[in-house]
CSV table of C-alpha atoms in Angstrom, one decimal:
chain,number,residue,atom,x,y,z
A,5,UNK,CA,-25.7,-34.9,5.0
A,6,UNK,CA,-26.4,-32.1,2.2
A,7,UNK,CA,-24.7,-35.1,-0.3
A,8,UNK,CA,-28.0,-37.6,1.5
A,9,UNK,CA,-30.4,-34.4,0.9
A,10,UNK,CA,-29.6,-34.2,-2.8
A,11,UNK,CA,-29.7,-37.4,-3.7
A,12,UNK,CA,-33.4,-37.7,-2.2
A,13,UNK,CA,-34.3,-35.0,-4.8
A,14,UNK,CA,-32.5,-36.3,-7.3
A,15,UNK,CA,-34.7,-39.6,-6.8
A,16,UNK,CA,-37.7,-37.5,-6.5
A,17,UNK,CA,-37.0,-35.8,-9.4
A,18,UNK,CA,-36.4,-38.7,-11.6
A,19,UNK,CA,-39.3,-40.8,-10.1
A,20,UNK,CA,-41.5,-37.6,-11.2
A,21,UNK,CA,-39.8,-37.7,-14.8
A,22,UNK,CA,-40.3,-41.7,-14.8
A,23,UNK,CA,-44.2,-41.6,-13.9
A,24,UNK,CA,-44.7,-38.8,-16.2
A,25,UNK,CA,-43.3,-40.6,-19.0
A,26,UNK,CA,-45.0,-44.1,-18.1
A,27,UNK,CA,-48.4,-42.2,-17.9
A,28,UNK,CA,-48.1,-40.8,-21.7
A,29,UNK,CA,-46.9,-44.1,-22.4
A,30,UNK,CA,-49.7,-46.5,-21.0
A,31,UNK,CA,-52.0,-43.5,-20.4
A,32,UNK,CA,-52.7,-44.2,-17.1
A,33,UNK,CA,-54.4,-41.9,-14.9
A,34,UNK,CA,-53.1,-43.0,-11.6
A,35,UNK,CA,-49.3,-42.5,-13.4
A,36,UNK,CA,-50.2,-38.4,-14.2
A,37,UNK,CA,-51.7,-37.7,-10.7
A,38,UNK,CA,-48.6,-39.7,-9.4
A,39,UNK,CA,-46.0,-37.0,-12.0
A,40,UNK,CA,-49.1,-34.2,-11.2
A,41,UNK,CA,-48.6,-34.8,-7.3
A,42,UNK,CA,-44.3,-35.2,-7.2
A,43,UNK,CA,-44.1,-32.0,-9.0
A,44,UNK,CA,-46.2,-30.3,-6.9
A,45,UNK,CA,-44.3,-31.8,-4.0
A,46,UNK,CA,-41.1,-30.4,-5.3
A,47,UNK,CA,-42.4,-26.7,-6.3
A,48,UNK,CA,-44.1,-26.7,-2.6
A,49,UNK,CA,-40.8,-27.8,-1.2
A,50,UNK,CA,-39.0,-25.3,-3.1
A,51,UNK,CA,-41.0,-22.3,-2.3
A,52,UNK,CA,-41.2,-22.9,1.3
A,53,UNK,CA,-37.3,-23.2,2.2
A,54,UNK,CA,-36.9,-20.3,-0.2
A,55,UNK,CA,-39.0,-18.4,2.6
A,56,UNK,CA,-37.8,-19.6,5.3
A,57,UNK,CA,-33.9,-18.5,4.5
A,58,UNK,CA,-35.4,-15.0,3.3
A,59,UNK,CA,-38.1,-14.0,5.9
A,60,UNK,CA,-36.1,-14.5,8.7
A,61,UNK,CA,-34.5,-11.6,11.2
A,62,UNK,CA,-31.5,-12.0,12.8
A,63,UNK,CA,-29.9,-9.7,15.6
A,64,UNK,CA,-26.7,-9.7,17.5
A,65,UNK,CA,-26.2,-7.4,20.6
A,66,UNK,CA,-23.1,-7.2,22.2
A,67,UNK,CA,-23.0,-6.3,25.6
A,68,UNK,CA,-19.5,-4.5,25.7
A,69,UNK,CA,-16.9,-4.5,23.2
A,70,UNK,CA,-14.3,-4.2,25.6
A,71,UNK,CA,-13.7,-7.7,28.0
A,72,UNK,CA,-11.2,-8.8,30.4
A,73,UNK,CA,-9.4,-12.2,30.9
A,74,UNK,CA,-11.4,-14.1,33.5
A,75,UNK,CA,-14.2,-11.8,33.1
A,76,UNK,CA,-17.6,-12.4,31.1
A,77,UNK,CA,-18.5,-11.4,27.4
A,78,UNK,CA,-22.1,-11.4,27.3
A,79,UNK,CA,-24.5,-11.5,23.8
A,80,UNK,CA,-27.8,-11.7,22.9
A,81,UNK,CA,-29.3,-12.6,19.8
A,82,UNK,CA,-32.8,-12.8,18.5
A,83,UNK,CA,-34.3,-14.5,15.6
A,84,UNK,CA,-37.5,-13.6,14.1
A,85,UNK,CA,-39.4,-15.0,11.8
A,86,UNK,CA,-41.1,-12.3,9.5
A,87,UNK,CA,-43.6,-14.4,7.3
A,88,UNK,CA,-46.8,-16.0,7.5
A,89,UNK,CA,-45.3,-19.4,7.2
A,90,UNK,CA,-43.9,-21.5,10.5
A,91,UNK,CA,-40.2,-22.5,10.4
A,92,UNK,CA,-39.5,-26.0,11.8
A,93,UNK,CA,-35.9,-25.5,12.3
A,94,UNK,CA,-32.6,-22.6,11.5
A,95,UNK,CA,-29.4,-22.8,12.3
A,96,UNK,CA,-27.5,-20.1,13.2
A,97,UNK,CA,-24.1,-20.8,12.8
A,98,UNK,CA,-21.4,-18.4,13.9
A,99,UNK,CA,-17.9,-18.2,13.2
A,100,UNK,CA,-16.7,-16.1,15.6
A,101,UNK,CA,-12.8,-16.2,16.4
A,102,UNK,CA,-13.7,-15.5,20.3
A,103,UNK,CA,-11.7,-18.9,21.8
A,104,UNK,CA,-14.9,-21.0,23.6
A,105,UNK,CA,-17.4,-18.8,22.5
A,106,UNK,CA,-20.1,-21.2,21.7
A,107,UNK,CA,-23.4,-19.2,20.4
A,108,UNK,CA,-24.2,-21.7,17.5
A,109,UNK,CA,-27.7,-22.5,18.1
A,110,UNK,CA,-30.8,-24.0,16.4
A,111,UNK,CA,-34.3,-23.0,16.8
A,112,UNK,CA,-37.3,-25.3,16.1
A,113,UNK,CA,-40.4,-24.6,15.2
A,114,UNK,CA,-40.7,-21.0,15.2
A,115,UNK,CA,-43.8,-20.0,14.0
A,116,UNK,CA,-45.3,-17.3,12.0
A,117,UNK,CA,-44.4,-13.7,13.5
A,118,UNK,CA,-43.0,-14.9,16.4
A,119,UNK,CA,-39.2,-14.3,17.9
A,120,UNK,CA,-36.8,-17.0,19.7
A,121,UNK,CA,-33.7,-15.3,21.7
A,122,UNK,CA,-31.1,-16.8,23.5
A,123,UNK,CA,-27.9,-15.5,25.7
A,124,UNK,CA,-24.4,-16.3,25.6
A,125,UNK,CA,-22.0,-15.9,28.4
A,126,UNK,CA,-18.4,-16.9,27.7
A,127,UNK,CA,-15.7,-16.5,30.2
A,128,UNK,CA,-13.1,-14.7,28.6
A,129,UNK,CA,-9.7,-16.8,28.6
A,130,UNK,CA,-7.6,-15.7,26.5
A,131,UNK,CA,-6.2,-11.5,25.8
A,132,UNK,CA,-6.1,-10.1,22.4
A,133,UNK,CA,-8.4,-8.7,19.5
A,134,UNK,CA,-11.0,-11.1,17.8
A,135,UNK,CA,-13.9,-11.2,15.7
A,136,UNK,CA,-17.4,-11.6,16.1
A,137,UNK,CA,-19.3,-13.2,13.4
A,138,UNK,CA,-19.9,-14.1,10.3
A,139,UNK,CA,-23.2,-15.9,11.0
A,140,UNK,CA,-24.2,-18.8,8.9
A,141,UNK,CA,-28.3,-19.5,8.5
A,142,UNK,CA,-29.1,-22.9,7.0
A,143,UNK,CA,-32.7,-24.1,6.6
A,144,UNK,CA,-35.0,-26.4,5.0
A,145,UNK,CA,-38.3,-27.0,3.8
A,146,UNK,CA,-39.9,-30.4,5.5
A,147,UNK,CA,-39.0,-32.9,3.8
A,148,UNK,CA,-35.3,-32.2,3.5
A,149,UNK,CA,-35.4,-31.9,-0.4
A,150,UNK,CA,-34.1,-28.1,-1.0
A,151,UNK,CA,-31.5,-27.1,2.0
A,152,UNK,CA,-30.6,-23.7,1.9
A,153,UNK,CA,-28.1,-21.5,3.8
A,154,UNK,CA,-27.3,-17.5,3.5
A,155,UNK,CA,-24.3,-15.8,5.1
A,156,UNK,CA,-24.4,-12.9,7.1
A,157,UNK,CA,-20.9,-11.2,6.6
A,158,UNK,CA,-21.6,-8.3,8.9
A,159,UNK,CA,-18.4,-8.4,11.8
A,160,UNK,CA,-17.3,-6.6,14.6
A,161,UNK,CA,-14.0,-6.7,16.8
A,162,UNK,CA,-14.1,-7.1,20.6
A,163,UNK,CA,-10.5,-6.7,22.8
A,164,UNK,CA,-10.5,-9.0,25.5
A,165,UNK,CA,-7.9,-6.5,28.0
A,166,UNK,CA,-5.0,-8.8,30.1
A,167,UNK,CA,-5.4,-10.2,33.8
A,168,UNK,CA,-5.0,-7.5,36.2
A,169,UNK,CA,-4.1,-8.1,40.1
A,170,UNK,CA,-4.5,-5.8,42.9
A,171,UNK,CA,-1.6,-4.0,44.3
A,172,UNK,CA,-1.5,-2.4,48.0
A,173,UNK,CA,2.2,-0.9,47.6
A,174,UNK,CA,4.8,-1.4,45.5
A,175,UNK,CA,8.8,-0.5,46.3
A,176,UNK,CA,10.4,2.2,44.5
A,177,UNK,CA,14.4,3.2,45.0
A,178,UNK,CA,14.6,6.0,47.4
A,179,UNK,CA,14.9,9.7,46.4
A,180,UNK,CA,14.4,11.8,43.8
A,181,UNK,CA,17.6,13.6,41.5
A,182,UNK,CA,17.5,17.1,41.9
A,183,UNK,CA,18.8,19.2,38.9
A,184,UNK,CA,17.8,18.8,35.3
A,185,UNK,CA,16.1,20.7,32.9
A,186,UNK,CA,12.6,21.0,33.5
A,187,UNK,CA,10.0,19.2,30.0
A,188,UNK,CA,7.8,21.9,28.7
A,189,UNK,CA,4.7,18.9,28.6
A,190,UNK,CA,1.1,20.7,28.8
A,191,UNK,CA,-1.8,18.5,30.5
A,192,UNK,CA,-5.3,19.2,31.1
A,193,UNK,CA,-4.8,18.2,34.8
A,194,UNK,CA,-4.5,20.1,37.7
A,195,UNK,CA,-0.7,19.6,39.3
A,196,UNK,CA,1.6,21.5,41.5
A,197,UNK,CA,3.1,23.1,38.2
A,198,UNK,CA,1.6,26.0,36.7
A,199,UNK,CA,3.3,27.3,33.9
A,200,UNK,CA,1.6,30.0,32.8
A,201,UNK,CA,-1.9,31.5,31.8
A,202,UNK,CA,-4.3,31.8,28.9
A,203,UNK,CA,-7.5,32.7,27.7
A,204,UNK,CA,-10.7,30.7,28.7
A,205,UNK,CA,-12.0,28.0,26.4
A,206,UNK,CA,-15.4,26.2,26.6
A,207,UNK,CA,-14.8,23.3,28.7
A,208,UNK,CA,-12.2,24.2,30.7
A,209,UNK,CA,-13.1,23.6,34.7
A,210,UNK,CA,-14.0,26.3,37.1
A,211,UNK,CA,-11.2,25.1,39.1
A,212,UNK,CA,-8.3,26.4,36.9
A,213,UNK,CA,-9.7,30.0,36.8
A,214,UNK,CA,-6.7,32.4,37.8
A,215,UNK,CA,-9.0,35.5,39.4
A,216,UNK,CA,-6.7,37.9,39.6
A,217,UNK,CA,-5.8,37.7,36.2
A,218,UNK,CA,-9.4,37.5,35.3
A,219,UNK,CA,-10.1,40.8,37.4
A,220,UNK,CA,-7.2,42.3,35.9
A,221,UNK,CA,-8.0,42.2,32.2
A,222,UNK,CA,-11.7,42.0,32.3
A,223,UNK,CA,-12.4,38.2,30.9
A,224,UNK,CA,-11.9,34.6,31.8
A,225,UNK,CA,-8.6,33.4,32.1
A,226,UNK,CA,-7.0,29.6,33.3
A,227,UNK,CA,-3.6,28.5,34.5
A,228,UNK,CA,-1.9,25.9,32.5
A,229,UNK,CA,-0.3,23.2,34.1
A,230,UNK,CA,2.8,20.8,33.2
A,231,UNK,CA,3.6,17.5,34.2
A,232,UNK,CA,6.6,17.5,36.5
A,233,UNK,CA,9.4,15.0,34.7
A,234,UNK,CA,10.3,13.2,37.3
A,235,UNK,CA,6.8,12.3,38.0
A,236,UNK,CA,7.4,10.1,34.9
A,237,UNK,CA,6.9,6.1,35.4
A,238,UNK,CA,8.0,3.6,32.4
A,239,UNK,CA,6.4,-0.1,32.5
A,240,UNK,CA,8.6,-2.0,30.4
A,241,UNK,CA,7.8,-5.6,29.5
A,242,UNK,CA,10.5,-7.5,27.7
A,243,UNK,CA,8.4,-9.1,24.4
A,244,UNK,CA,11.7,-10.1,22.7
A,245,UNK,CA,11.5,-14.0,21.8
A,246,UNK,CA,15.0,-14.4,24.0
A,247,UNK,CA,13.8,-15.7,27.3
A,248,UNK,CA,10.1,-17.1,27.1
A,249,UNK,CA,9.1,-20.7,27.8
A,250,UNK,CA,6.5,-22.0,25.8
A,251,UNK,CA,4.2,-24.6,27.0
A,252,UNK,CA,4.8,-27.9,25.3
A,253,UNK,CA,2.4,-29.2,22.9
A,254,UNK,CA,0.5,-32.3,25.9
A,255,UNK,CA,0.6,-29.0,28.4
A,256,UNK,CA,-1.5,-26.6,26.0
A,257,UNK,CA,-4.2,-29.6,26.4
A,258,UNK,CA,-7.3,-29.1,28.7
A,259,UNK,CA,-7.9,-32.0,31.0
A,260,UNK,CA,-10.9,-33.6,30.8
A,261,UNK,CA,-13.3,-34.8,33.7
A,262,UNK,CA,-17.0,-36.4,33.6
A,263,UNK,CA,-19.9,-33.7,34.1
A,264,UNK,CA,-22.9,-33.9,34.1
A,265,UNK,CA,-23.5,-33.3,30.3
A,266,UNK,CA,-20.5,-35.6,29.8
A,267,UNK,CA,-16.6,-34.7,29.4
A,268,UNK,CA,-16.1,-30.6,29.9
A,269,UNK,CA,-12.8,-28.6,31.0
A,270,UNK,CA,-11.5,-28.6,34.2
A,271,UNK,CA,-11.8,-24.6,33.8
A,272,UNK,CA,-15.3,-24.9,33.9
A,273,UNK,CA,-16.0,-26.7,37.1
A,274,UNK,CA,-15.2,-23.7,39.0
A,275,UNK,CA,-15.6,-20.0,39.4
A,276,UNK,CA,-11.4,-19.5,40.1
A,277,UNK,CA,-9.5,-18.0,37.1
A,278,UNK,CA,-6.0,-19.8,36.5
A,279,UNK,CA,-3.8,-17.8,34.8
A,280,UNK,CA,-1.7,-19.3,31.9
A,281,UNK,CA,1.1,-20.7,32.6
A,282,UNK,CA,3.5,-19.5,30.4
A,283,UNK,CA,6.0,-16.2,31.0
A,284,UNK,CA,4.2,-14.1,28.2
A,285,UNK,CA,1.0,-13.9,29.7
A,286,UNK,CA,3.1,-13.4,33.4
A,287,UNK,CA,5.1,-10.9,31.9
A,288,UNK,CA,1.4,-8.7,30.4
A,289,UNK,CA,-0.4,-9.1,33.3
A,290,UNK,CA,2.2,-7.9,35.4
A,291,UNK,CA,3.1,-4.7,33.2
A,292,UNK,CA,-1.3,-4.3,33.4
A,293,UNK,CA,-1.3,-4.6,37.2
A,294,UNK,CA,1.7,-2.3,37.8
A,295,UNK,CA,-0.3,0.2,35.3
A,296,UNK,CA,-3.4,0.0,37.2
A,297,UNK,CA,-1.4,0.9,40.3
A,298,UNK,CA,0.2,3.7,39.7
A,299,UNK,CA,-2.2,5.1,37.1
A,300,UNK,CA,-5.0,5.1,40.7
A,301,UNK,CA,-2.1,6.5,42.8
A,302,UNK,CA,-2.6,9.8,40.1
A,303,UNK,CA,0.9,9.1,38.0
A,304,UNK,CA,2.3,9.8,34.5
A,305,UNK,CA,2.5,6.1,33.4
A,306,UNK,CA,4.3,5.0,29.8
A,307,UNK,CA,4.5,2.2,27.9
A,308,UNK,CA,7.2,0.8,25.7
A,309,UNK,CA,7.4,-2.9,24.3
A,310,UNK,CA,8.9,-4.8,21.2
A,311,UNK,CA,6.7,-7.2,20.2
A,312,UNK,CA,5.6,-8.1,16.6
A,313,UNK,CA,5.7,-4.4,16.3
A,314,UNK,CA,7.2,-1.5,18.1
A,315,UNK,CA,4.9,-0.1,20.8
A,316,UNK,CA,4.9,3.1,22.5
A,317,UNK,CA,2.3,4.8,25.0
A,318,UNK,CA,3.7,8.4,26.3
A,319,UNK,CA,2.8,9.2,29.3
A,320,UNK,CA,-0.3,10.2,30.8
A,321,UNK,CA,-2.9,9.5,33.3
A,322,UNK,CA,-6.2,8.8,34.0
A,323,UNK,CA,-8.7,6.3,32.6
A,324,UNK,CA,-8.6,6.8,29.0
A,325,UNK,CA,-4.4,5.8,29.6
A,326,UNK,CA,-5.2,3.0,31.3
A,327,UNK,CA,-7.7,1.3,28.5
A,328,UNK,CA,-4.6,2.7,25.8
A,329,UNK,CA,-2.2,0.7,27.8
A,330,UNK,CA,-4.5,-2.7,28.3
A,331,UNK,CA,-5.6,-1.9,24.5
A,332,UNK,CA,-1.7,-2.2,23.4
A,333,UNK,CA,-1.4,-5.2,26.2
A,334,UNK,CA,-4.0,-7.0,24.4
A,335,UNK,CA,-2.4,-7.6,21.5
A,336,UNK,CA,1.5,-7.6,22.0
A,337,UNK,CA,2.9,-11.1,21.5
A,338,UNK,CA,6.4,-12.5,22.6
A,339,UNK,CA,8.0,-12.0,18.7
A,340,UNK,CA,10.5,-9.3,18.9
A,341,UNK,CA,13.5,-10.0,17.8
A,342,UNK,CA,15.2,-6.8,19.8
A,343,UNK,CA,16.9,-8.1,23.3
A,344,UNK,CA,15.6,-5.6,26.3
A,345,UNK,CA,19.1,-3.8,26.9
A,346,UNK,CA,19.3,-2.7,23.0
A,347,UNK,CA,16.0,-1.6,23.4
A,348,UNK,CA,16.4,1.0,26.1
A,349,UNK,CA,19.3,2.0,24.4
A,350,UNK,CA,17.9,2.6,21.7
A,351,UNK,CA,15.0,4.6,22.9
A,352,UNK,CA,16.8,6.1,25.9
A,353,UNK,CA,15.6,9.6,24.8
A,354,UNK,CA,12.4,9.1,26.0
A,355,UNK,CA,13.6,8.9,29.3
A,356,UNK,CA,14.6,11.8,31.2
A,357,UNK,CA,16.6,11.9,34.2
A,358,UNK,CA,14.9,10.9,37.0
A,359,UNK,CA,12.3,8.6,35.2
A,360,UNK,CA,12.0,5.1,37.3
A,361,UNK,CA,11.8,2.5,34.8
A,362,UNK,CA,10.1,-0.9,35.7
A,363,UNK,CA,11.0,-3.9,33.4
A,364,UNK,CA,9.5,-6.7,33.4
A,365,UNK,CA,11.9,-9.9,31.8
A,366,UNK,CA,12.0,-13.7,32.1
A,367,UNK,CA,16.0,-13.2,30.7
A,368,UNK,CA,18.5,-14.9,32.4
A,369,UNK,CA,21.4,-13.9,30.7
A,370,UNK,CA,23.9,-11.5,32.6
A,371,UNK,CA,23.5,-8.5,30.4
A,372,UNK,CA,20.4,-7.5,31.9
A,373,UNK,CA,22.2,-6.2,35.3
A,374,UNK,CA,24.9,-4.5,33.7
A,375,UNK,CA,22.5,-2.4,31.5
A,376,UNK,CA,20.5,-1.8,34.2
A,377,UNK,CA,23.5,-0.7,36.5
A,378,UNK,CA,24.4,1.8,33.1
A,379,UNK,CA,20.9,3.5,33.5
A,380,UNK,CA,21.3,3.9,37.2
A,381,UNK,CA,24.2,6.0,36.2
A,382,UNK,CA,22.8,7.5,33.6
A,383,UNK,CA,20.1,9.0,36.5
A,384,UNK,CA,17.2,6.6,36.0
A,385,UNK,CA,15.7,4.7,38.5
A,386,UNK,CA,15.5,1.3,37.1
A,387,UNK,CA,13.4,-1.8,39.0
A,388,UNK,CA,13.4,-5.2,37.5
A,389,UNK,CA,10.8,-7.9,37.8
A,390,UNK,CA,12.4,-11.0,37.0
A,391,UNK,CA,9.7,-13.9,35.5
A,392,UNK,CA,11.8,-17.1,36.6
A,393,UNK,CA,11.5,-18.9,33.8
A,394,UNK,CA,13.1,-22.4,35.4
A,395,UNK,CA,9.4,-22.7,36.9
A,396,UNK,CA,7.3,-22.5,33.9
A,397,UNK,CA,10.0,-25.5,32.4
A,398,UNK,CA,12.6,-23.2,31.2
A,399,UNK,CA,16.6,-24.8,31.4
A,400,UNK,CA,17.7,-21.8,33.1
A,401,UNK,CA,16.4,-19.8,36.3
A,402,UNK,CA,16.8,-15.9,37.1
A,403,UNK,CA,18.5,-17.0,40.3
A,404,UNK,CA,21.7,-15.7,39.2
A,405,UNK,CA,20.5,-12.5,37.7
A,406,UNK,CA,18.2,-12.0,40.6
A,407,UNK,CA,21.6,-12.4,43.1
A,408,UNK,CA,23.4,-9.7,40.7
A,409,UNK,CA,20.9,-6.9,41.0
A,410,UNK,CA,20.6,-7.5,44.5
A,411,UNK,CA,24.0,-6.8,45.2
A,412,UNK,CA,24.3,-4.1,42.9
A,413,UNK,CA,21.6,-2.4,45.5
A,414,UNK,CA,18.9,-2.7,42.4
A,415,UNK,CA,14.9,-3.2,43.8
A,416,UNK,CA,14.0,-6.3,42.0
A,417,UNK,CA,11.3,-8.6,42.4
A,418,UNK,CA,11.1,-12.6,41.7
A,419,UNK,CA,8.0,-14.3,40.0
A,420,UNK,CA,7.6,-17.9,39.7
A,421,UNK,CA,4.7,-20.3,38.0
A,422,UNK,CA,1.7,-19.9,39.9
A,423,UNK,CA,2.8,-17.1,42.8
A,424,UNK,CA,0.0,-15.1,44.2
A,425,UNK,CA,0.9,-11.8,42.1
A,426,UNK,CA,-0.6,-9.7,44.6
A,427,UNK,CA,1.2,-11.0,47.2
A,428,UNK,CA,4.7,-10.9,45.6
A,429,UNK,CA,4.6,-7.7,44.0
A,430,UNK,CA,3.0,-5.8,47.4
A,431,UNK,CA,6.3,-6.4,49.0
A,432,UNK,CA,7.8,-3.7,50.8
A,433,UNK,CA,11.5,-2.5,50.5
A,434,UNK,CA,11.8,-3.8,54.2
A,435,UNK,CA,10.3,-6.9,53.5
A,436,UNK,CA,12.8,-7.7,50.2
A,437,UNK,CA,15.8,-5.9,52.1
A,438,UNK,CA,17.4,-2.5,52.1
A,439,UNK,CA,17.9,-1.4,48.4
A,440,UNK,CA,19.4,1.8,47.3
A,441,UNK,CA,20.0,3.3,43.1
A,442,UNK,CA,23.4,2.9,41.9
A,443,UNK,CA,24.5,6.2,41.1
């Protein structure tokens, strides 16, 4: 098309050239109004797609910068046309990295001082960090002669979070190890473990006020609290490259039906979310939804996986944790290269004795149970959630690994391709059998 556009100028350049010549030639006046009028015709041309690509406004609101998977990422954006001289069509191209984010748009016949704005809901489909913009404008004048186009570089990041599923209740092995020493871990919450006092600061709640220190020496003073150790909880998802099915090539392919509008995604017919079928996004959006959980239930939550790079979230609680955690979810991909039991060997310091540890693996391989049996031993309590990978297409099923940790008295859960995640995971210790820690 711009190749079509040029060589019309081209022609009416030359045809221009070609009268103007001819007229001082035969001196003809028809010949100079004919080179008089295609000159003008050009410089008109010139000028008016010159202002169009320069007066023009363009604005881009984002709604939230923060999305979730099956969840809608809202935009608006307004174009406005700043001169005295209509526009009889822009493009706004955008170049956005958001998967099915389609907010390219053209606007016709905007006229002078006037605004066209348009929304864009996408269904977010996919977790991870992307890019909004750059924006492409391309205009013209009328007749096509001069097209013009002018980048807008300007970008911004949105993090679409993971899938999350409700929990009810989740089983935990029984009892708590007494003994240990205690961690000397400040927090600005309120528990059962006050550690000591300290003057008041701006900011501090009411609430932590000790009075009769305050009467004693004449000025504000607050308790300071710890977090109690064995409080701790460890979400582990297994991001090693060991283990995970990837959907064949034909599978990654949407199906196609007849619409309305002609052929669209299957995804689009309905308001249900499917979840991907593949272990990696099983494995994150189980690791999210046991976060969620216990993070409501008022518990220290960590974080540890070995992606493309080494992740670790201490533990804390609260809201800002729980957008820390989906934040690092977002983002970690199935490329480590570290098998799970070297990894929790090789950060076993971060656990303390009593932390219950919850991994999440699609591994098969038999040296997942005796690790965990070693951390039982070591004082942890250690529950598995096994991502069957023989239902997403994998060779080999977690059956056997499943079997092992059951009758080493280990709480483990099975997940298979397309299993209600609420459902499965709210199972009770009576309803998956009696379970206790390996000591």
């Amino acid at each position: 098309m711009f190749k079509f556009r040029q060589q019309r100028r081209t022609a009416v350049i030359v045809l221009a050239f070609v009268a103007l010549f001819s007229g001082l030639i035969t001196g003809r006046e028809i010949l100079f109004n004919l080179a008089y009028l295609l000159g003008l015709l050009l410089i008109i041309s010139f000028a008016w797609a010159w202002t169009n690509i320069n007066y023009v406004h363009l604005s881009r609101v984002t709604r939230t910068r923060r999305a979730q998977v099956g969840r809608p990422l809202e935009e608006r954006f307004t174009v406005r046309n700043t001169s005295r001289i209509p526009k009889l069509w822009l493009e706004v191209r955008d170049f956005s990295s958001l998967p099915n984010h389609y907010s390219s748009h053209v606007v016709n016949g905007l006229g002078p001082r006037r605004t066209y704005t348009w929304r864009v809901t996408t269904i977010c489909r996919q977790r991870g960090r992307y890019q909004l913009g750059p924006i492409r404008l391309k205009t013209s004048d009328p007749f096509g002669l001069f097209p013009m186009q002018r980048d807008l570089v300007a970008t911004t990041n949105v993090v679409i979070y993971p899938l999350t599923f409700e929990i009810h209740q989740f089983a935990l092995p029984l009892g708590i190890l007494p003994g240990g020493d205690a961690l000397r871990r400040r927090t600005h919450y309120v528990t059962t473990n006050a550690s000591g006092v300290r003057d008041y600061a701006p900011g501090d709640s009411f609430s932590r006020i000790h009075w009769r220190s305050t009467a004693r020496r004449n000025r504000l003073i607050v308790k300071e609290f710890e977090l109690d150790p064995l409080a701790d909880i460890w979400i582990v998802p297994d991001m090693a490259v060991f283990g995970h099915v990837a959907p064949r090539p034909e599978d990654e392919a949407e199906e196609l039906s007849w619409g309305p509008w002609g052929f669209i995604p299957n995804w689009r017919q309905g308001d249900e979310f499917t979840l991907p079928a593949t272990t990696e996004e099983y494995t994150v959006t189980v690791a999210a939804s046991l976060a969620q959980y216990f993070l409501r239930h008022d518990r220290a939550v960590g974080m540890l996986g070995y992606g493309q790079t080494n992740e670790i979230v201490q533990p804390d609680r609260g809201e800002r944790q729980m957008n820390r955690i989906l934040e690092t979810l977002s983002v970690l991909r199935a490329e480590g290269e570290i098998p799970i039991s070297d990894m929790l060997h090789a950060e076993s310091h971060l656990f303390p004795r009593g932390t219950t540890v919850i991994v999440i693996t699609p591994t098969t391989h038999e040296k997942w149970p005796t690790a965990a049996r070693q951390l039982a031993r070591r004082g942890l309590r250690v529950v598995s959630v096994l991502i069957n990978p023989a239902s997403f297409g994998g060779v080999r099923g977690s059956d056997g690994v499943f079997s092992m940790l059951q009758a080493s008295g280990m709480v483990a859960y099975m997940v298979n391709s397309e299993d209600d995640l609420t459902t499965v995971l709210s199972q009770s210790q009576k309803q998956m059998g009696s379970f206790t820690v390996v000591q």
